Amino acid sequence: MTSPTEPPLQSPDFDPGFTRQFDSQLNRAINKDGSFNVHRVGAGWRAFHPWLHVTSMGWSGFLGLVLGLYFLANTAFAFLYFAMDPSQIRGAEDTAGFDRFLNDFFFSAHTLTTVGYGSMAPGGVAGNAVAAIEALAGLMGFAVITGVLIARVSRPSAQIGYSANALIAPFQGSTGLMFRIVNERPNNLVEMKATVLLMTVESVEGRLERRYSPLKLERESVVFFPLPWTVVHPINADSPLFGKTVDDLARLQAEVMIMIKGFDETFSQTVQSRYSYRFDEIICGAKFQPAFRVDQAGSLVVDLKKLGEYQKL
């Protein structure tokens, strides 16, 4: 049931959350990686959430952060040990200068990770106190890192591949706007559903506004998703694309916004994916080439590299 405060999908006042106001050129609403083309500024420090940040950052950044914190922690404790009398750390008394600092650094690494090889050990109250604090910090720090790592690897996410272009191709005696998607991972996705909107910039009473029109699909859902799915919007008299040329789409700054939702059997959770095609990524008068075949054993083989291959008509 539609909320009484939200216009229905077919209403010209419908707004999916990107605002209808328009005062300057917009590159695209949805980036190629599925993220929204929105940047937040002016947020206070309370808006920063460390857990959310480290679980959503890239793997290279996460590993760099862990190694950096590990190095900084050992360096900080090494300075504390170095500032003490050499007798506080047994096994490091015979060295001086930078060699002693290196011994303190590696002793810190042994203590932080609770390895304790035994070649070096605290030798006084101050050394034991700092080593005890560092051991506790190491246990807590690695517990947090382990929790973040588990959260990252166990977070369900759909790796949906999209064809590089959307096509306007012959379909059932007329034409249709179509694009192709595929599950790039070996896990099973079921009960897939596609929602497609057309965003255009139009002049309304002398001012420019964004308009959002739902694109009715030939088939908006599939039960199983083992093969590429060609999502098709028939361009008939009821379609917002009816009678429009490629030049019209460019003038309207058209963008086809896509939401794919499905159920992941591996994680037993709903996953989703977003994508969009700008007017310059829509090719008229072409059809997709086959992206799967049957091998000699009678099994279907999906070639992910052929997902977006098309032939001009």
Short mmCIF file of C-alpha atoms in Angstrom, two decimals:
data_model
loop_
_atom_site.label_atom_id
_atom_site.label_comp_id
_atom_site.label_asym_id
_atom_site.label_seq_id
_atom_site.Cartn_x
_atom_site.Cartn_y
_atom_site.Cartn_z
CA MET A 1 0.00 0.00 0.00
CA THR A 2 1.33 3.44 -0.92
CA SER A 3 2.12 5.81 1.92
CA PRO A 4 -0.37 8.74 2.04
CA THR A 5 2.53 11.22 2.07
CA GLU A 6 4.36 9.73 -0.92
CA PRO A 7 3.06 10.09 -4.48
CA PRO A 8 2.56 6.79 -6.29
CA LEU A 9 5.19 5.54 -8.72
CA GLN A 10 3.15 6.67 -11.73
CA SER A 11 2.68 10.21 -10.41
CA PRO A 12 4.71 13.04 -12.02
CA ASP A 13 5.48 14.17 -8.45
CA PHE A 14 7.13 10.86 -7.55
CA ASP A 15 10.64 11.23 -6.12
CA PRO A 16 12.68 8.08 -5.30
CA GLY A 17 15.00 10.07 -3.06
CA PHE A 18 17.16 12.08 -5.50
CA THR A 19 15.02 15.26 -5.38
CA ARG A 20 13.15 16.73 -8.34
CA GLN A 21 14.83 20.15 -8.07
CA PHE A 22 17.40 20.87 -10.75
CA ASP A 23 19.71 23.86 -10.95
CA SER A 24 22.92 22.55 -12.52
CA GLN A 25 24.39 19.74 -14.59
CA LEU A 26 24.41 16.37 -12.81
CA ASN A 27 26.98 13.81 -13.91
CA ARG A 28 24.92 10.78 -12.90
CA ALA A 29 22.75 9.74 -9.98
CA ILE A 30 24.27 6.28 -9.46
CA ASN A 31 27.99 5.66 -9.93
CA LYS A 32 29.33 2.72 -11.91
CA ASP A 33 30.21 0.88 -8.69
CA GLY A 34 26.61 1.11 -7.49
CA SER A 35 27.19 3.87 -4.94
CA PHE A 36 25.13 7.05 -4.96
CA ASN A 37 26.74 10.14 -6.47
CA VAL A 38 26.30 12.07 -3.23
CA HIS A 39 29.05 13.61 -1.08
CA ARG A 40 28.41 14.78 2.49
CA VAL A 41 30.16 17.85 3.89
CA GLY A 42 29.88 19.76 7.14
CA ALA A 43 29.26 16.74 9.36
CA GLY A 44 30.40 16.93 12.98
CA TRP A 45 32.71 14.45 14.67
CA ARG A 46 29.72 12.58 16.07
CA ALA A 47 28.81 11.52 12.52
CA PHE A 48 32.04 9.53 12.21
CA HIS A 49 31.51 5.87 13.09
CA PRO A 50 34.81 3.92 13.26
CA TRP A 51 33.18 0.49 12.98
CA LEU A 52 31.15 1.50 9.93
CA HIS A 53 34.22 3.08 8.35
CA VAL A 54 36.55 0.09 8.74
CA THR A 55 33.93 -2.46 7.69
CA SER A 56 33.06 -0.58 4.50
CA MET A 57 36.55 0.53 3.38
CA GLY A 58 38.48 -1.35 0.70
CA TRP A 59 40.66 -4.33 1.53
CA SER A 60 43.90 -2.55 0.68
CA GLY A 61 42.97 0.33 2.96
CA PHE A 62 41.93 -2.04 5.75
CA LEU A 63 45.18 -4.02 5.61
CA GLY A 64 47.17 -0.81 5.46
CA LEU A 65 45.32 0.51 8.50
CA VAL A 66 45.99 -2.68 10.50
CA LEU A 67 49.69 -2.72 9.62
CA GLY A 68 50.00 0.99 10.32
CA LEU A 69 48.39 0.70 13.76
CA TYR A 70 50.55 -2.33 14.54
CA PHE A 71 53.71 -0.41 13.63
CA LEU A 72 52.67 2.72 15.56
CA ALA A 73 51.77 0.73 18.69
CA ASN A 74 55.09 -1.09 18.72
CA THR A 75 57.00 2.13 18.06
CA ALA A 76 55.21 3.92 20.93
CA PHE A 77 55.93 1.13 23.43
CA ALA A 78 59.51 0.84 22.12
CA PHE A 79 60.06 4.51 23.01
CA LEU A 80 58.75 3.82 26.53
CA TYR A 81 61.13 0.91 26.98
CA PHE A 82 64.00 2.90 25.48
CA ALA A 83 63.37 5.76 27.94
CA MET A 84 63.80 3.37 30.88
CA ASP A 85 67.02 2.20 32.43
CA PRO A 86 68.50 -0.63 30.28
CA SER A 87 68.23 -2.98 33.27
CA GLN A 88 64.41 -2.87 33.01
CA ILE A 89 64.57 -5.12 29.93
CA ARG A 90 66.76 -8.17 30.46
CA GLY A 91 68.59 -9.24 27.31
CA ALA A 92 68.93 -5.72 25.95
CA GLU A 93 71.48 -4.30 28.40
CA ASP A 94 74.52 -4.89 26.17
CA THR A 95 73.29 -2.76 23.29
CA ALA A 96 73.06 0.99 22.91
CA GLY A 97 71.73 3.62 20.56
CA PHE A 98 69.63 2.51 17.61
CA ASP A 99 70.43 -1.19 18.16
CA ARG A 100 68.91 -0.98 21.61
CA PHE A 101 65.84 0.76 20.21
CA LEU A 102 65.43 -2.05 17.66
CA ASN A 103 65.64 -4.62 20.46
CA ASP A 104 62.99 -2.68 22.38
CA PHE A 105 60.83 -2.54 19.25
CA PHE A 106 60.98 -6.31 18.71
CA PHE A 107 60.43 -6.94 22.43
CA SER A 108 57.32 -4.78 22.10
CA ALA A 109 56.17 -6.90 19.14
CA HIS A 110 56.70 -10.09 21.18
CA THR A 111 54.73 -8.64 24.09
CA LEU A 112 51.91 -7.13 22.03
CA THR A 113 51.28 -10.43 20.27
CA THR A 114 51.85 -12.41 23.53
CA VAL A 115 54.47 -14.54 21.71
CA GLY A 116 57.19 -14.11 24.34
CA TYR A 117 60.20 -15.96 22.92
CA GLY A 118 62.06 -15.67 26.22
CA SER A 119 65.26 -14.10 24.88
CA MET A 120 64.15 -10.76 26.36
CA ALA A 121 62.02 -10.17 29.45
CA PRO A 122 61.05 -7.35 31.81
CA GLY A 123 63.61 -6.89 34.57
CA GLY A 124 62.04 -4.38 36.93
CA VAL A 125 58.79 -2.91 38.20
CA ALA A 126 58.59 -0.27 35.48
CA GLY A 127 59.38 -2.74 32.71
CA ASN A 128 56.85 -5.27 33.99
CA ALA A 129 54.17 -2.59 34.38
CA VAL A 130 54.55 -1.34 30.80
CA ALA A 131 54.75 -4.92 29.46
CA ALA A 132 51.55 -5.84 31.33
CA ILE A 133 49.73 -2.81 29.89
CA GLU A 134 50.99 -3.63 26.41
CA ALA A 135 49.93 -7.28 26.68
CA LEU A 136 46.41 -6.17 27.67
CA ALA A 137 46.33 -3.65 24.81
CA GLY A 138 47.47 -6.37 22.41
CA LEU A 139 44.74 -8.79 23.50
CA MET A 140 42.03 -6.15 23.20
CA GLY A 141 43.37 -4.75 19.93
CA PHE A 142 43.57 -8.11 18.19
CA ALA A 143 40.09 -8.99 19.49
CA VAL A 144 38.73 -5.84 17.83
CA ILE A 145 40.61 -6.53 14.60
CA THR A 146 39.31 -10.11 14.57
CA GLY A 147 35.76 -8.86 15.06
CA VAL A 148 36.12 -6.36 12.21
CA LEU A 149 37.62 -9.03 9.96
CA ILE A 150 34.74 -11.42 10.67
CA ALA A 151 32.24 -8.63 10.02
CA ARG A 152 33.89 -7.87 6.68
CA VAL A 153 34.12 -11.44 5.37
CA SER A 154 30.68 -12.51 6.63
CA ARG A 155 28.79 -9.50 5.28
CA PRO A 156 26.49 -10.66 2.49
CA SER A 157 26.94 -8.84 -0.80
CA ALA A 158 25.86 -9.57 -4.33
CA GLN A 159 28.45 -9.41 -7.09
CA ILE A 160 26.07 -8.71 -9.95
CA GLY A 161 27.69 -8.10 -13.32
CA TYR A 162 26.01 -5.66 -15.71
CA SER A 163 26.45 -5.33 -19.45
CA ALA A 164 28.55 -2.29 -20.30
CA ASN A 165 25.70 -0.83 -22.35
CA ALA A 166 21.94 -0.93 -22.48
CA LEU A 167 20.49 -1.61 -25.92
CA ILE A 168 17.39 -0.57 -27.82
CA ALA A 169 16.72 -3.66 -29.88
CA PRO A 170 13.83 -5.36 -31.68
CA PHE A 171 11.44 -7.03 -29.26
CA GLN A 172 8.15 -8.83 -30.02
CA GLY A 173 7.39 -6.92 -33.20
CA SER A 174 8.44 -3.57 -31.75
CA THR A 175 11.50 -2.44 -29.78
CA GLY A 176 12.64 -2.70 -26.20
CA LEU A 177 15.21 -1.20 -23.88
CA MET A 178 17.29 -4.07 -22.51
CA PHE A 179 20.36 -4.75 -20.45
CA ARG A 180 21.89 -7.96 -19.18
CA ILE A 181 22.94 -9.02 -15.68
CA VAL A 182 24.64 -12.11 -14.29
CA ASN A 183 25.71 -13.49 -10.91
CA GLU A 184 29.52 -13.40 -11.06
CA ARG A 185 29.91 -15.62 -7.98
CA PRO A 186 29.23 -19.38 -7.64
CA ASN A 187 26.73 -18.92 -4.80
CA ASN A 188 23.03 -19.35 -5.53
CA LEU A 189 20.77 -16.32 -5.77
CA VAL A 190 17.02 -16.90 -6.01
CA GLU A 191 13.82 -14.85 -6.18
CA MET A 192 15.50 -12.03 -8.10
CA LYS A 193 13.52 -8.85 -8.69
CA ALA A 194 14.38 -5.84 -10.85
CA THR A 195 13.08 -2.29 -10.45
CA VAL A 196 13.94 0.20 -13.21
CA LEU A 197 13.33 3.95 -13.28
CA LEU A 198 13.93 6.51 -16.01
CA MET A 199 15.22 9.86 -14.76
CA THR A 200 14.94 12.83 -17.12
CA VAL A 201 15.41 16.58 -16.84
CA GLU A 202 12.39 18.45 -18.21
CA SER A 203 11.18 22.03 -18.33
CA VAL A 204 8.14 22.61 -16.10
CA GLU A 205 6.64 26.13 -16.08
CA GLY A 206 9.93 27.64 -17.18
CA ARG A 207 12.16 25.82 -14.71
CA LEU A 208 14.05 22.55 -14.99
CA GLU A 209 12.96 19.60 -12.90
CA ARG A 210 13.97 15.99 -12.65
CA ARG A 211 11.21 13.56 -13.51
CA TYR A 212 11.17 9.88 -12.54
CA SER A 213 9.15 7.38 -14.55
CA PRO A 214 8.88 3.65 -13.76
CA LEU A 215 9.76 1.40 -16.67
CA LYS A 216 7.41 -1.55 -16.85
CA LEU A 217 9.35 -4.73 -17.50
CA GLU A 218 8.49 -7.68 -19.68
CA ARG A 219 9.45 -9.80 -16.65
CA GLU A 220 10.33 -8.08 -13.40
CA SER A 221 11.38 -11.19 -11.48
CA VAL A 222 12.90 -14.62 -11.94
CA VAL A 223 12.78 -17.51 -9.49
CA PHE A 224 16.28 -18.83 -10.27
CA PHE A 225 19.35 -16.91 -11.40
CA PRO A 226 21.99 -19.35 -12.68
CA LEU A 227 22.23 -17.79 -16.18
CA PRO A 228 22.44 -14.24 -17.52
CA TRP A 229 19.11 -12.44 -17.30
CA THR A 230 18.20 -9.99 -20.03
CA VAL A 231 15.94 -7.39 -18.40
CA VAL A 232 13.64 -5.90 -21.04
CA HIS A 233 11.39 -2.86 -21.00
CA PRO A 234 9.01 -3.02 -24.00
CA ILE A 235 8.83 0.36 -25.74
CA ASN A 236 5.14 0.61 -26.56
CA ALA A 237 2.61 3.42 -26.49
CA ASP A 238 2.57 3.35 -22.67
CA SER A 239 6.36 3.63 -22.35
CA PRO A 240 8.04 6.92 -21.37
CA LEU A 241 10.57 6.13 -24.12
CA PHE A 242 7.94 5.81 -26.86
CA GLY A 243 8.74 8.06 -29.83
CA LYS A 244 12.00 9.34 -28.35
CA THR A 245 15.24 9.30 -30.32
CA VAL A 246 18.79 9.06 -29.05
CA ASP A 247 19.07 12.83 -29.44
CA ASP A 248 15.94 13.25 -27.31
CA LEU A 249 17.48 11.13 -24.55
CA ALA A 250 20.63 13.26 -24.66
CA ARG A 251 18.61 16.48 -24.48
CA LEU A 252 16.67 15.12 -21.50
CA GLN A 253 19.91 13.93 -19.82
CA ALA A 254 18.22 10.56 -19.42
CA GLU A 255 19.53 8.03 -16.93
CA VAL A 256 18.13 4.53 -16.44
CA MET A 257 18.41 3.68 -12.72
CA ILE A 258 18.31 0.03 -11.69
CA MET A 259 17.76 -1.78 -8.41
CA ILE A 260 18.27 -5.55 -8.29
CA LYS A 261 17.21 -7.47 -5.20
CA GLY A 262 17.44 -11.17 -4.43
CA PHE A 263 17.89 -13.82 -1.74
CA ASP A 264 21.34 -15.29 -1.09
CA GLU A 265 21.08 -18.95 -0.07
CA THR A 266 24.61 -18.99 1.37
CA PHE A 267 24.00 -16.24 3.94
CA SER A 268 20.19 -16.68 4.07
CA GLN A 269 19.81 -12.92 3.64
CA THR A 270 18.46 -10.50 1.10
CA VAL A 271 21.13 -8.82 -1.06
CA GLN A 272 20.83 -5.95 -3.49
CA SER A 273 22.75 -4.21 -6.23
CA ARG A 274 22.42 -0.86 -8.00
CA TYR A 275 23.51 0.36 -11.40
CA SER A 276 22.59 2.96 -14.00
CA TYR A 277 22.98 3.73 -17.69
CA ARG A 278 23.33 7.30 -18.90
CA PHE A 279 21.96 8.34 -22.30
CA ASP A 280 25.42 7.99 -23.86
CA GLU A 281 25.62 4.37 -22.65
CA ILE A 282 22.43 3.36 -24.49
CA ILE A 283 23.00 1.94 -27.98
CA CYS A 284 20.19 1.95 -30.49
CA GLY A 285 19.83 -0.75 -33.14
CA ALA A 286 21.81 -3.62 -31.64
CA LYS A 287 21.22 -7.01 -30.06
CA PHE A 288 23.13 -9.00 -27.47
CA GLN A 289 25.28 -11.93 -28.48
CA PRO A 290 24.85 -15.28 -26.65
CA ALA A 291 26.72 -15.35 -23.34
CA PHE A 292 26.37 -19.06 -22.54
CA ARG A 293 26.71 -22.35 -24.38
CA VAL A 294 26.30 -26.08 -23.85
CA ASP A 295 29.54 -28.06 -23.55
CA GLN A 296 30.15 -31.64 -24.70
CA ALA A 297 29.03 -33.02 -21.36
CA GLY A 298 25.66 -31.34 -21.72
CA SER A 299 26.30 -28.68 -19.07
CA LEU A 300 25.60 -24.97 -19.47
CA VAL A 301 28.71 -22.77 -19.52
CA VAL A 302 28.37 -19.03 -18.82
CA ASP A 303 31.08 -16.81 -20.31
CA LEU A 304 31.16 -13.68 -18.14
CA LYS A 305 33.38 -11.88 -20.66
CA LYS A 306 30.59 -12.04 -23.25
CA LEU A 307 27.95 -10.51 -20.99
CA GLY A 308 28.01 -7.15 -22.77
CA GLU A 309 28.89 -8.25 -26.30
CA TYR A 310 26.42 -7.03 -28.89
CA GLN A 311 25.98 -6.90 -32.65
CA LYS A 312 24.82 -3.85 -34.54
CA LEU A 313 21.76 -4.45 -36.70
#
